[in-house]
Short mmCIF file of C-alpha atoms and ligand atoms in Angstrom, two decimals:
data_model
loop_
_atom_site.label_atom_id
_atom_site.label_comp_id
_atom_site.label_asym_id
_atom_site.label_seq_id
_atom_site.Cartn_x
_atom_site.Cartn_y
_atom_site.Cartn_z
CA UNK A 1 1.85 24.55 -5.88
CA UNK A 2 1.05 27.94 -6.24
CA UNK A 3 1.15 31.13 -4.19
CA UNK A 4 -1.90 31.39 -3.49
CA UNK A 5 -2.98 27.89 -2.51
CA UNK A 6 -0.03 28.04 -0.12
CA UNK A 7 -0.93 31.00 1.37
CA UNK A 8 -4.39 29.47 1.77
CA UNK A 9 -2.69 26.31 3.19
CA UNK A 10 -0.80 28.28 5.46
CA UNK A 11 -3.79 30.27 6.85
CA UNK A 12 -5.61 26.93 7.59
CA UNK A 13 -2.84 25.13 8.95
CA UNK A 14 -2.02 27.96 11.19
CA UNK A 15 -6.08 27.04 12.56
CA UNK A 16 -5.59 23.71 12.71
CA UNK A 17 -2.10 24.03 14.71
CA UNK A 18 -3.48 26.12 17.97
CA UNK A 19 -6.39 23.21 17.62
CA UNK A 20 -3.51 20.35 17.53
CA UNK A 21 -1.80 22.58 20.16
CA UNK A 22 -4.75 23.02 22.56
CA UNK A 23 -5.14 19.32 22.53
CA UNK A 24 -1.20 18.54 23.44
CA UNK A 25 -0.06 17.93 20.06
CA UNK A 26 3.32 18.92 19.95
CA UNK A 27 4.74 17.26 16.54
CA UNK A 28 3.26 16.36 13.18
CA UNK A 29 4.84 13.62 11.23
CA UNK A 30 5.02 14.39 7.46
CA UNK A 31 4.89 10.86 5.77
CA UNK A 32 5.30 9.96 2.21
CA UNK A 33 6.46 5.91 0.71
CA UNK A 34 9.55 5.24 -1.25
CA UNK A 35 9.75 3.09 -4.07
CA UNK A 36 11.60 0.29 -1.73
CA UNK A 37 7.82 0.14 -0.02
CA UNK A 38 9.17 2.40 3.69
CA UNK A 39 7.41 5.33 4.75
CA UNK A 40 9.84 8.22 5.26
CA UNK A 41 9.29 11.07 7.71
CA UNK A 42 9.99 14.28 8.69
CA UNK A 43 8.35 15.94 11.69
CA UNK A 44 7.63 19.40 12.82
CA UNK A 45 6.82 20.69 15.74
CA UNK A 46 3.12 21.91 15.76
CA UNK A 47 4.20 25.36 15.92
CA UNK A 48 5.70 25.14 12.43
CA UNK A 49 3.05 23.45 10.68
CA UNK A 50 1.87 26.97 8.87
CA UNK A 51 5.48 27.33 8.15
CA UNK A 52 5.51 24.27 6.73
CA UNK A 53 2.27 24.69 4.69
CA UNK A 54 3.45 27.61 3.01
CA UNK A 55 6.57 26.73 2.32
CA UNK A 56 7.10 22.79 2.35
CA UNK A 57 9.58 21.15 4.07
CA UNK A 58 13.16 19.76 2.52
CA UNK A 59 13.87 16.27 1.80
CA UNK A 60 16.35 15.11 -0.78
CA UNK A 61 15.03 12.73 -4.18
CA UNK A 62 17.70 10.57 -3.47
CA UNK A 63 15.35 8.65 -0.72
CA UNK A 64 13.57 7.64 -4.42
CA UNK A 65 16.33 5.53 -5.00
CA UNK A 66 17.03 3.93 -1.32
CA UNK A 67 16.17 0.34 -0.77
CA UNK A 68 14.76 -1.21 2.44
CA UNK A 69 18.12 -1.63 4.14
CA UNK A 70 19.01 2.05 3.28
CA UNK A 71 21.42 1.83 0.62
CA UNK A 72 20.89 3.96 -1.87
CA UNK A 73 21.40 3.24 -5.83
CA UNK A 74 20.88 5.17 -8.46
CA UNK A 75 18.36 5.80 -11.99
CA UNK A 76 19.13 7.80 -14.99
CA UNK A 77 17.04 10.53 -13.33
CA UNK A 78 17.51 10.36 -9.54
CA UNK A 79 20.60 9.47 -7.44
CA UNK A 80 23.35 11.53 -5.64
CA UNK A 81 23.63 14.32 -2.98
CA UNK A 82 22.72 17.17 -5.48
CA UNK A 83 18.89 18.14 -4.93
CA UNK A 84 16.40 19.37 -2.97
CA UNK A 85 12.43 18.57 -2.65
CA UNK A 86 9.49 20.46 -0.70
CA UNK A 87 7.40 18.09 1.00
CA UNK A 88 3.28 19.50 1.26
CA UNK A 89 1.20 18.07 3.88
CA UNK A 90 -2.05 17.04 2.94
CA UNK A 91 -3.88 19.21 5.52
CA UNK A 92 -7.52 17.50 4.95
CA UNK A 93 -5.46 14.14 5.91
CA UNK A 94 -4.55 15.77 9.31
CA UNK A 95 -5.10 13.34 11.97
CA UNK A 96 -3.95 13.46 15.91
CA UNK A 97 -2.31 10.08 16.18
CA UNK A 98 -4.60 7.80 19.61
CA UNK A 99 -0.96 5.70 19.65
CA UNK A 100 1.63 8.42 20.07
CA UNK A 101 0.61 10.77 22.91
CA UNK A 102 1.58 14.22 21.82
CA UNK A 103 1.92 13.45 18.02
CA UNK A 104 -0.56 13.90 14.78
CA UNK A 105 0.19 12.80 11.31
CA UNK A 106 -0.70 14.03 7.73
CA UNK A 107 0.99 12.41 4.05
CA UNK A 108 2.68 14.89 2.28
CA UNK A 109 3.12 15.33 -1.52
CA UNK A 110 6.03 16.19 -3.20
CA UNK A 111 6.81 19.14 -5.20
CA UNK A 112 10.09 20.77 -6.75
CA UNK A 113 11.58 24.32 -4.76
CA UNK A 114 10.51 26.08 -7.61
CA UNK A 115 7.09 24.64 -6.87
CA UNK A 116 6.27 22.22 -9.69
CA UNK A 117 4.92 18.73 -8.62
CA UNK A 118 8.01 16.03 -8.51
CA UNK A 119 7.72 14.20 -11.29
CA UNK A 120 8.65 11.24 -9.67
CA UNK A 121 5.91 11.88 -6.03
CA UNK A 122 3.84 8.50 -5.47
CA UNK A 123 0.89 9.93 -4.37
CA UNK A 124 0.64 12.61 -6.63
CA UNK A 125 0.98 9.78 -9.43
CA UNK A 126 -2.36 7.92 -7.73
CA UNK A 127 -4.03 11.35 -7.74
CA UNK A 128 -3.43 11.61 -11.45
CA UNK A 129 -4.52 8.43 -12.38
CA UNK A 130 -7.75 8.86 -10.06
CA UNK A 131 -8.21 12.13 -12.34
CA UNK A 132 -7.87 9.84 -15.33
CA UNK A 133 -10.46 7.33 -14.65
CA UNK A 134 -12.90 10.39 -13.87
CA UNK A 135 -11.98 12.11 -17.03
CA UNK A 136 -14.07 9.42 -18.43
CA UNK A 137 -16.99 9.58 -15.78
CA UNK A 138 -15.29 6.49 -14.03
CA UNK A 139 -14.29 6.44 -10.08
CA UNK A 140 -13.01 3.75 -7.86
CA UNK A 141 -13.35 2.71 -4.50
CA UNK A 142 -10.59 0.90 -3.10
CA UNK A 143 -9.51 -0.45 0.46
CA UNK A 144 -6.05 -2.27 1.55
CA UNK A 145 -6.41 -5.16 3.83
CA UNK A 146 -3.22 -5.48 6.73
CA UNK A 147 -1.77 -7.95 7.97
CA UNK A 148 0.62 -8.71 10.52
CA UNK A 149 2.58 -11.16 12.56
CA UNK A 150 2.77 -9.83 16.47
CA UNK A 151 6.23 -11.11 18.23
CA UNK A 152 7.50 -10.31 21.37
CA UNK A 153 10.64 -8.10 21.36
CA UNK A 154 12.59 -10.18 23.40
CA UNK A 155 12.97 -13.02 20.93
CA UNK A 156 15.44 -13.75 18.01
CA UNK A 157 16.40 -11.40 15.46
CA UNK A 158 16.96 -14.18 13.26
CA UNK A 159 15.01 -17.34 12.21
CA UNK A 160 11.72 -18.43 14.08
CA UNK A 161 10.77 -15.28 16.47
CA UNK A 162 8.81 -15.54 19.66
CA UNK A 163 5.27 -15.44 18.82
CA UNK A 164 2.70 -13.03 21.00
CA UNK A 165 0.36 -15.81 21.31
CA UNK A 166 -0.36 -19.77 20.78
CA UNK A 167 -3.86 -20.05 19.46
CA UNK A 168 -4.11 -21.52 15.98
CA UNK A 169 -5.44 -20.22 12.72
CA UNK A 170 -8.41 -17.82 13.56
CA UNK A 171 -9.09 -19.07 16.49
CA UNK A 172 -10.43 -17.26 19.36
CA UNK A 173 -8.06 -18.56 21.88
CA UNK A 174 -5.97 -15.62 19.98
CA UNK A 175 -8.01 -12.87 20.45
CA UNK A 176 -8.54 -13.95 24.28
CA UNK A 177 -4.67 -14.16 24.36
CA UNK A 178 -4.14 -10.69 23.20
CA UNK A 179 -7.57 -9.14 23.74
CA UNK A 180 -6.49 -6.23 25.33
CA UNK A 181 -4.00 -5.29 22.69
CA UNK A 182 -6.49 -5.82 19.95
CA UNK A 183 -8.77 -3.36 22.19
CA UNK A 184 -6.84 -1.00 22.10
CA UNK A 185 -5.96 -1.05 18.18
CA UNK A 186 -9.32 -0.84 17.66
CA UNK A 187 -9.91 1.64 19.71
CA UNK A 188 -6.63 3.94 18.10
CA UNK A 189 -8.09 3.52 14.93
CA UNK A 190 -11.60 4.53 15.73
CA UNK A 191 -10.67 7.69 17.76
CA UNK A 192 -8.60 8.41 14.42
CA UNK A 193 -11.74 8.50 12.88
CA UNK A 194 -10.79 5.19 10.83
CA UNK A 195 -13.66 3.20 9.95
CA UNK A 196 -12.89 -0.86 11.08
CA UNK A 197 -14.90 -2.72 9.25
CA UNK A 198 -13.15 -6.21 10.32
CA UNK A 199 -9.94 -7.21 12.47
CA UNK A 200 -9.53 -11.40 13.23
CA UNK A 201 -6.38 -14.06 13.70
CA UNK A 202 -4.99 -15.05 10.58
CA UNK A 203 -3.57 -18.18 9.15
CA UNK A 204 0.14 -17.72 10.38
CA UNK A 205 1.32 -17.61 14.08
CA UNK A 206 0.61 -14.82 15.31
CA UNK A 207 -0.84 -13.25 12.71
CA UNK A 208 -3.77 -10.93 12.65
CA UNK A 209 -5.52 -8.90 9.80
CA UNK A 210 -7.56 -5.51 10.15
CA UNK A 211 -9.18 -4.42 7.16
CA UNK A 212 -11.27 -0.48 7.02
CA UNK A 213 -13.80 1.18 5.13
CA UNK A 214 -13.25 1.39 1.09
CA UNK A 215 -11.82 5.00 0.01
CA UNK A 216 -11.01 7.07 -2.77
CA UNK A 217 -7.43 5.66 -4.60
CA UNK A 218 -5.49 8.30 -3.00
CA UNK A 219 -7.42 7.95 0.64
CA UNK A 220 -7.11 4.25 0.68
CA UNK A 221 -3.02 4.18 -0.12
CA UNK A 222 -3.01 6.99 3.05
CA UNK A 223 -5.22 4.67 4.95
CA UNK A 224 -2.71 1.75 4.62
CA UNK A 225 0.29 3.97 6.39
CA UNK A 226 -1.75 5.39 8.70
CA UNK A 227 -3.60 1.85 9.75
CA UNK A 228 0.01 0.40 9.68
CA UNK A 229 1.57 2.94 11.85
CA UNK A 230 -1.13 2.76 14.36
CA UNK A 231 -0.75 -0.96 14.56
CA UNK A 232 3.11 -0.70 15.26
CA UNK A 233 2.33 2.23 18.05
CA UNK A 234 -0.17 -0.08 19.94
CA UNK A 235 1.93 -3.18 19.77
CA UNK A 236 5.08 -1.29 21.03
CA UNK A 237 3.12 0.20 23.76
CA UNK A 238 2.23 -3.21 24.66
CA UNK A 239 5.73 -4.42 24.53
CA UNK A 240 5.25 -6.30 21.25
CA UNK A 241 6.43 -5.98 17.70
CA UNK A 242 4.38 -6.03 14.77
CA UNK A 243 6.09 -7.17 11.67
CA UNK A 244 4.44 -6.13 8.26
CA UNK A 245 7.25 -7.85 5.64
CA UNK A 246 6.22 -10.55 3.21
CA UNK A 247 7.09 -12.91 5.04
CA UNK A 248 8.16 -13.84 8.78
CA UNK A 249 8.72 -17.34 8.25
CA UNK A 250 10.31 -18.01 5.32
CA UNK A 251 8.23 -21.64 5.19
CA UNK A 252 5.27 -20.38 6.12
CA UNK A 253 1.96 -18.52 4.67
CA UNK A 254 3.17 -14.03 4.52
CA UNK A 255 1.49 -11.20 5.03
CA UNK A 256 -0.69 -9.82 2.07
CA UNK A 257 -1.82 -6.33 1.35
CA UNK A 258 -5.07 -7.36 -0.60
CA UNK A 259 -6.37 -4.32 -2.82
CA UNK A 260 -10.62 -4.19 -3.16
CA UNK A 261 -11.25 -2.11 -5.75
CA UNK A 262 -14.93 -1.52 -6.93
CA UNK A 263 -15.50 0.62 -9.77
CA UNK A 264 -18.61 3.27 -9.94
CA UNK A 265 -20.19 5.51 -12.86
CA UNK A 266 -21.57 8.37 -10.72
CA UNK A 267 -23.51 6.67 -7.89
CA UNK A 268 -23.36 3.02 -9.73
CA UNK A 269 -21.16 0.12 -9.16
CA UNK A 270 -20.26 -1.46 -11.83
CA UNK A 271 -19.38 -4.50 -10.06
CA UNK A 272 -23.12 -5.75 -9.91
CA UNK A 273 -26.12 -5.54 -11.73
CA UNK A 274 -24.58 -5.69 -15.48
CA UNK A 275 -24.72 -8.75 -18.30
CA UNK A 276 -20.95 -9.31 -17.97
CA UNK A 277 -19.70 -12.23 -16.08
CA UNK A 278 -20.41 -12.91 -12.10
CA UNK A 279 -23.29 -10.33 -13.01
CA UNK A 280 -20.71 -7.41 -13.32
CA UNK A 281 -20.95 -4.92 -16.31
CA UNK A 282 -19.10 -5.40 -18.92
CA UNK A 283 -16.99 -2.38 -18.44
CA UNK A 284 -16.24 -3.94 -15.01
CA UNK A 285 -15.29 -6.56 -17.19
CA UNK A 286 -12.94 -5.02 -19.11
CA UNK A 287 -11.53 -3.25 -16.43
CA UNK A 288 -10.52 -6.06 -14.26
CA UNK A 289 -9.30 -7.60 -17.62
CA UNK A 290 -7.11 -4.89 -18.19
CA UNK A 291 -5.74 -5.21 -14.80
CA UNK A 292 -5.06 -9.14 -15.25
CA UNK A 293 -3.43 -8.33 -18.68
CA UNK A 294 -0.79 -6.07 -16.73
CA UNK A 295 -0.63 -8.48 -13.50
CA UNK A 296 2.92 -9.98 -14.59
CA UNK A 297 3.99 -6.23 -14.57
CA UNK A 298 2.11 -5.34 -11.81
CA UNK A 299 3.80 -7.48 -9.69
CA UNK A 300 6.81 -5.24 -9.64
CA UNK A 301 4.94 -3.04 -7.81
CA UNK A 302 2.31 -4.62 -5.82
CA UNK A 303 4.78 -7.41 -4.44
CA UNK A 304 8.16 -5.48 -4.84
CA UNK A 305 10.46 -7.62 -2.30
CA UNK A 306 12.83 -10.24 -3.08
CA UNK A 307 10.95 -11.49 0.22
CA UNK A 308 8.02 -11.16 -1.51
CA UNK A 309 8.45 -14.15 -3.88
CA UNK A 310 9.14 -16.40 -0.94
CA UNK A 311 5.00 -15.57 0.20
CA UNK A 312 4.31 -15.72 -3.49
CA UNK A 313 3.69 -19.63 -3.37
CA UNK A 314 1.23 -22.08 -4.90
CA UNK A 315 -1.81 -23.34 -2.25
CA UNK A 316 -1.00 -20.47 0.45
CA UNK A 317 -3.84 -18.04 -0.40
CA UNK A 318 -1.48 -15.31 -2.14
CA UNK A 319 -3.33 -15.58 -5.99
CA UNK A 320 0.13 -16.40 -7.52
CA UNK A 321 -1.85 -17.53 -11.22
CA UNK A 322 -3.00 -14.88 -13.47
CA UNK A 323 -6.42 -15.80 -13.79
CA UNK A 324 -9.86 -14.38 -11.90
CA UNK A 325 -12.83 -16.60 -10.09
CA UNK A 326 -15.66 -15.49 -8.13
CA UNK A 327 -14.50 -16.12 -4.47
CA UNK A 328 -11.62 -17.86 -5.07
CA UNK A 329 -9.03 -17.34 -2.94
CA UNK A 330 -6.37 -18.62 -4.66
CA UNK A 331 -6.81 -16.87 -7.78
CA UNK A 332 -4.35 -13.54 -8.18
CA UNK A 333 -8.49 -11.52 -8.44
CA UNK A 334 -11.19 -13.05 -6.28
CA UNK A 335 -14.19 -11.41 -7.36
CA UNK A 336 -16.40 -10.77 -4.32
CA UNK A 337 -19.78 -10.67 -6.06
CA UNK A 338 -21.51 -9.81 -2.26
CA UNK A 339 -25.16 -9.69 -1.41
CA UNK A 340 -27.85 -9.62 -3.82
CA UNK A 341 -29.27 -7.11 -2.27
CA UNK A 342 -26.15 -4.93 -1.04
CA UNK A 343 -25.35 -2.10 -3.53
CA UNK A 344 -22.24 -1.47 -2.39
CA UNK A 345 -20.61 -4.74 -1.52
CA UNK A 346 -19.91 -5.98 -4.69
CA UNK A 347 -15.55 -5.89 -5.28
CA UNK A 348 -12.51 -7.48 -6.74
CA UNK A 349 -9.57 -8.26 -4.59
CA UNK A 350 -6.40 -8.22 -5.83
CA UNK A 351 -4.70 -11.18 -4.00
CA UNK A 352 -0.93 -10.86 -5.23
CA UNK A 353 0.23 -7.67 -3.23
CA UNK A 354 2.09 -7.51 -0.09
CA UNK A 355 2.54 -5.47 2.60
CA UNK A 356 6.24 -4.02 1.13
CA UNK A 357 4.35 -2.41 -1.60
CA UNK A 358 4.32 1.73 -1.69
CA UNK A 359 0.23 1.96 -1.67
CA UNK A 360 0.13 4.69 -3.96
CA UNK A 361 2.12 3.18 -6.56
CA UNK A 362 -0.22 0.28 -6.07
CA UNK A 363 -3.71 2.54 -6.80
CA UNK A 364 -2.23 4.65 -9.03
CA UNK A 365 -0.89 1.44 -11.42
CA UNK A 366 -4.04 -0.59 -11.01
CA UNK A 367 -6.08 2.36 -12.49
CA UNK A 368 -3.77 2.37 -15.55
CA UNK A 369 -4.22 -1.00 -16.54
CA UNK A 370 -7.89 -0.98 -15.63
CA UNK A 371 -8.30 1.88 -17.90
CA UNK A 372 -6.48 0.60 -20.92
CA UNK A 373 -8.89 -2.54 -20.28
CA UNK A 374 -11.51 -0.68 -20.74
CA UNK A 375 -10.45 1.78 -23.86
CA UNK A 376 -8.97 -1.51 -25.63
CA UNK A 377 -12.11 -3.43 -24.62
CA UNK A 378 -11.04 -6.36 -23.39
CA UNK A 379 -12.75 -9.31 -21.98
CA UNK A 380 -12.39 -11.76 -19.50
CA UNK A 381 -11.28 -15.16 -20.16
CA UNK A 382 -13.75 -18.01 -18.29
CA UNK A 383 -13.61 -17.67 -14.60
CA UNK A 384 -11.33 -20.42 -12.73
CA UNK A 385 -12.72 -22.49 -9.43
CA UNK A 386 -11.00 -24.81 -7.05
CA UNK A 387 -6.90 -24.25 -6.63
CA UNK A 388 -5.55 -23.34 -9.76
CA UNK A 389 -2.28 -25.38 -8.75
CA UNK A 390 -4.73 -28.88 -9.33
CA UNK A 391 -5.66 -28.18 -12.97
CA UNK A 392 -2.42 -27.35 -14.32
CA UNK A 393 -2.87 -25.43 -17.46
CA UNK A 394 -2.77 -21.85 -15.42
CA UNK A 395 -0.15 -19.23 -15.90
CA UNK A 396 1.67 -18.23 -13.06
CA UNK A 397 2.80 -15.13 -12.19
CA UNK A 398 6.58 -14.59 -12.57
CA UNK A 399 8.43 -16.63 -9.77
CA UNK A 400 11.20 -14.45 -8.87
CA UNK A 401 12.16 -10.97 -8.11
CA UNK A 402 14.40 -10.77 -11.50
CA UNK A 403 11.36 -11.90 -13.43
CA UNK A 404 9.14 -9.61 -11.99
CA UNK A 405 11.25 -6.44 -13.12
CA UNK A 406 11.64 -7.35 -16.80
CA UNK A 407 7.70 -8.27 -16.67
CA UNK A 408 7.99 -4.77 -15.99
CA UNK A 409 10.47 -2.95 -17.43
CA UNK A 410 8.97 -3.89 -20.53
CA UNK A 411 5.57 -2.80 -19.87
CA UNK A 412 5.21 0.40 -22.08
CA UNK A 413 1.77 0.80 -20.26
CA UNK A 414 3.57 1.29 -17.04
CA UNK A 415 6.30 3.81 -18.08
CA UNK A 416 3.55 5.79 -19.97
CA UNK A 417 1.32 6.13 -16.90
CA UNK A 418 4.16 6.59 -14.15
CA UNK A 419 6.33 9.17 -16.03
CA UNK A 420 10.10 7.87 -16.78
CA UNK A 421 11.36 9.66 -13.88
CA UNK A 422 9.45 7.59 -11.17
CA UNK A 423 9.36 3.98 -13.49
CA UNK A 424 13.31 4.54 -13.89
CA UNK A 425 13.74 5.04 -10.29
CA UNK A 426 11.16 1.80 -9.18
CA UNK A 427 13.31 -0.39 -11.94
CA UNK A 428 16.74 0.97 -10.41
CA UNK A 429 15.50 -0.05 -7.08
CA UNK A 430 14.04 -3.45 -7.64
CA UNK A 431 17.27 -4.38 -9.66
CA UNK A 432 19.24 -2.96 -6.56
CA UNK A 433 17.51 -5.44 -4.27
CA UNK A 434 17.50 -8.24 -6.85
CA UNK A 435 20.70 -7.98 -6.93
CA UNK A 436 21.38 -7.78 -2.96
CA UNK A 437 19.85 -10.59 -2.18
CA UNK A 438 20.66 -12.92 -5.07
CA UNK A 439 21.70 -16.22 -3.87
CA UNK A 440 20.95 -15.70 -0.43
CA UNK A 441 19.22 -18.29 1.63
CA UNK A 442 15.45 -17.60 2.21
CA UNK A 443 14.69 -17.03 5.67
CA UNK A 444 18.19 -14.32 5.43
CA UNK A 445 15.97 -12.44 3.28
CA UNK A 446 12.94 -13.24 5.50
CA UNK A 447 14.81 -11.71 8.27
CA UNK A 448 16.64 -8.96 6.74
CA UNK A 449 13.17 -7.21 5.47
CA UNK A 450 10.38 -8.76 8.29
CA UNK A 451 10.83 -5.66 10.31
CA UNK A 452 11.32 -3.12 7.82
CA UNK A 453 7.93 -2.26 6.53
N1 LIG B 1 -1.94 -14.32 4.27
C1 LIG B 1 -2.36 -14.56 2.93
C2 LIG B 1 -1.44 -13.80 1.98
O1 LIG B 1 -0.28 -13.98 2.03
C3 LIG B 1 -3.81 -14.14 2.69
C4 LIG B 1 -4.84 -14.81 3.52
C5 LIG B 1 -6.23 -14.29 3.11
O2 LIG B 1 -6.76 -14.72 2.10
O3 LIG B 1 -6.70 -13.36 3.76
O4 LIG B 1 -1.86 -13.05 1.16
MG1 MG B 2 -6.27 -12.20 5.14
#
């Protein structure tokens, strides 16, 4: 960041801060989302939000190498008390938060005190990849699905929690249960300005999913915190919880974080229309092939937890093969060929990811591995219907947390696109956790990390 774009961000933030003011806002909450998948904060008071425009606000890198319960390891890059990071907020991302009276909200990105971009900032990564695909006239769309598990906070810490309601797999005696609470997360999100496109009872108890309007890479991974935050603001105001980990239940079906990704050429989606497969283009094609190709790798990031391998089962709707079919479910990419008629609808869903993913990391590595798809034009094998786990003869994606990280630490596609700083620091802090909760029992991890996203 230069001088004079922070004295340009300071000039506008200094506007937008007697707005926020005049409107009772008297703290902004400066997020950004570690490699362990938490979204770490620091908050100003309005009055200081020019200050902090111009100048950033401190945070140390070590935070790069925490994992979700806080410990902190170390890479060959980041680690230690030495150190010292600005953190930017994203002004245009500047949003009054309907769920915490007196508070707004903008992401941050992450730059060194001499004012170069941190090598090893998430969303700056997703930003760079985003600038990738358009160097070569490519741009995606992409959207994060949520879902979450609403408990009372008077039950268990451990084990089987007490659920917020009875009603059984989307079923409407759910949303009569808790209709005013899913009122009022609707209506938090819309007077954010956040488009809903769907909220409904999922399969778990008490689960529920929300999913908003597609975005650029960068503006969908902000989307998931701030749709996530929201969620946990109206819940607590309710007297509820809202748990967002992999899994709440160790037995029973998780919580994804589904990515749908379309892919345009100027005003086109390539998704439709084309002589590819499912009627996509073959540079759809080769994109979603590329992304298949990396999936084992991908994993890593998308589904990060040791928790997440316990959702990461056969027949529960969380795409654990590598393989692609058009609306299939249980495939690790459902492609969502939509509407004949609707230009826009066409998609892929990612299936695999989870809800302790860093979003960023997620948009930003799913571009990569799209884009080498495409320049090493690759195809995609034959679509796959019915539940992959009745064939036989599918690959599966790697089954535990240890497998995950040497899928990859040995992706050279990965390191090149994320920088060494920021892939050293992701494989210090899955090993950490792989190595925290080796041996442990599953619903120990299920309870250790269902709270901490
Ligand atoms: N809850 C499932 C998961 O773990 C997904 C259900 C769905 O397809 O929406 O990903
Ligand atoms: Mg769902």
């Amino acid at each position: 960041m230069h001088r004079p774009e922070r004295e340009r961000a300071e000039s506008a933030a200094r506007q937008e801060a007697a707005q926020l003011t005049a409107l009772g806002v008297r703290a902004v909450a400066l997020t950004w989302v570690d490699n362990a998948g938490i979204t770490r904060v620091k908050a100003v008071p309005t009055a200081r939000l020019a200050h902090a425009a111009r100048w950033g606000v401190g945070m140390s890198p070590v935070f790069d190498v925490y994992l979700t319960d806080d410990f902190a390891v170390t890479s060959r890059h980041i680690g230690g008390p030495d150190g010292d990071l600005r953190l930017f907020p994203d002004l245009d991302r500047l949003t009054v938060l309907a769920g915490q009276r007196g508070w707004a909200w903008a992401p941050v990105d992450r730059f060194e005190q001499d004012g170069r971009p941190y090598a090893a900032c998430q969303r700056q990564f997703a930003r760079r990849m985003t600038a990738r695909a358009a160097e070569r006239g490519l741009r995606l769309r992409m959207g994060f699905e949520t879902e979450w598990v609403v408990v009372t906070r008077d039950g268990p810490e451990r084990g089987e929690p007490r659920y917020a309601c009875s009603g059984p797999a989307y079923g409407m005696t759910r949303v009569v249960e808790l209709s005013d609470y899913l009122r009022d997360v609707l209506d938090a999100l819309t007077a954010q300005r956040v488009e809903v496109l769907q909220i409904h009872p999922e399969y778990s108890p008490g689960q529920f999913e929300v999913s908003v309007a597609a975005a650029d890479p960068v503006g969908a991974a902000d989307l998931a915190v701030l749709v996530r935050e929201t969620i946990r603001a109206v819940s607590l105001g309710h007297g509820l919880d809202a748990l967002f980990g992999p899994v709440v239940d160790a037995g029973a079906v998780g919580n994804g974080a589904h990515l749908h990704l379309s892919l345009l050429r100027e005003d086109r989606n390539l998704c439709r229309d084309g002589d590819g497969p499912c009627g996509m283009t073959s540079e759809c094609a080769a994109f979603l092939a590329g992304v298949l190709r990396e999936l084992p790798a991908l994993l890593a990031l998308g589904a990060p937890s040791p928790a997440s391998h316990l959702r990461l089962r056969p027949s529960h709707w969380a795409g654990v093969f590598a393989c692609w079919g058009p609306e299939n479910r249980e495939a690790a990419i459902r492609f969502v060929p939509g509407p004949p008629d609707a230009e826009d609808q066409a998609n892929a869903e990612v299936k695999c990811f989870d809800g302790a993913a860093n979003p960023y990391l997620v948009t930003g590595a799913v571009i990569a591995a799209g884009l080498a798809g495409i320049e090493a034009g690759l195809t995609l094998p034959p679509p796959v219907t019915g539940d992959p786990a009745d064939g036989g003869g599918q690959e599966r994606l790697p089954e535990s947390p240890g497998a995950a990280l040497d899928r990859f630490t040995r992706s050279e596609l990965l390191r090149e696109a994320l920088g060494d700083p920021l892939f050293e620091a992701v494989a210090a802090v899955r090993r950490g956790e792989v190595r925290r909760y080796e041996g442990a029992a599953p619903q120990d991890v299920a309870d250790a990390t269902r709270r901490r996203y």
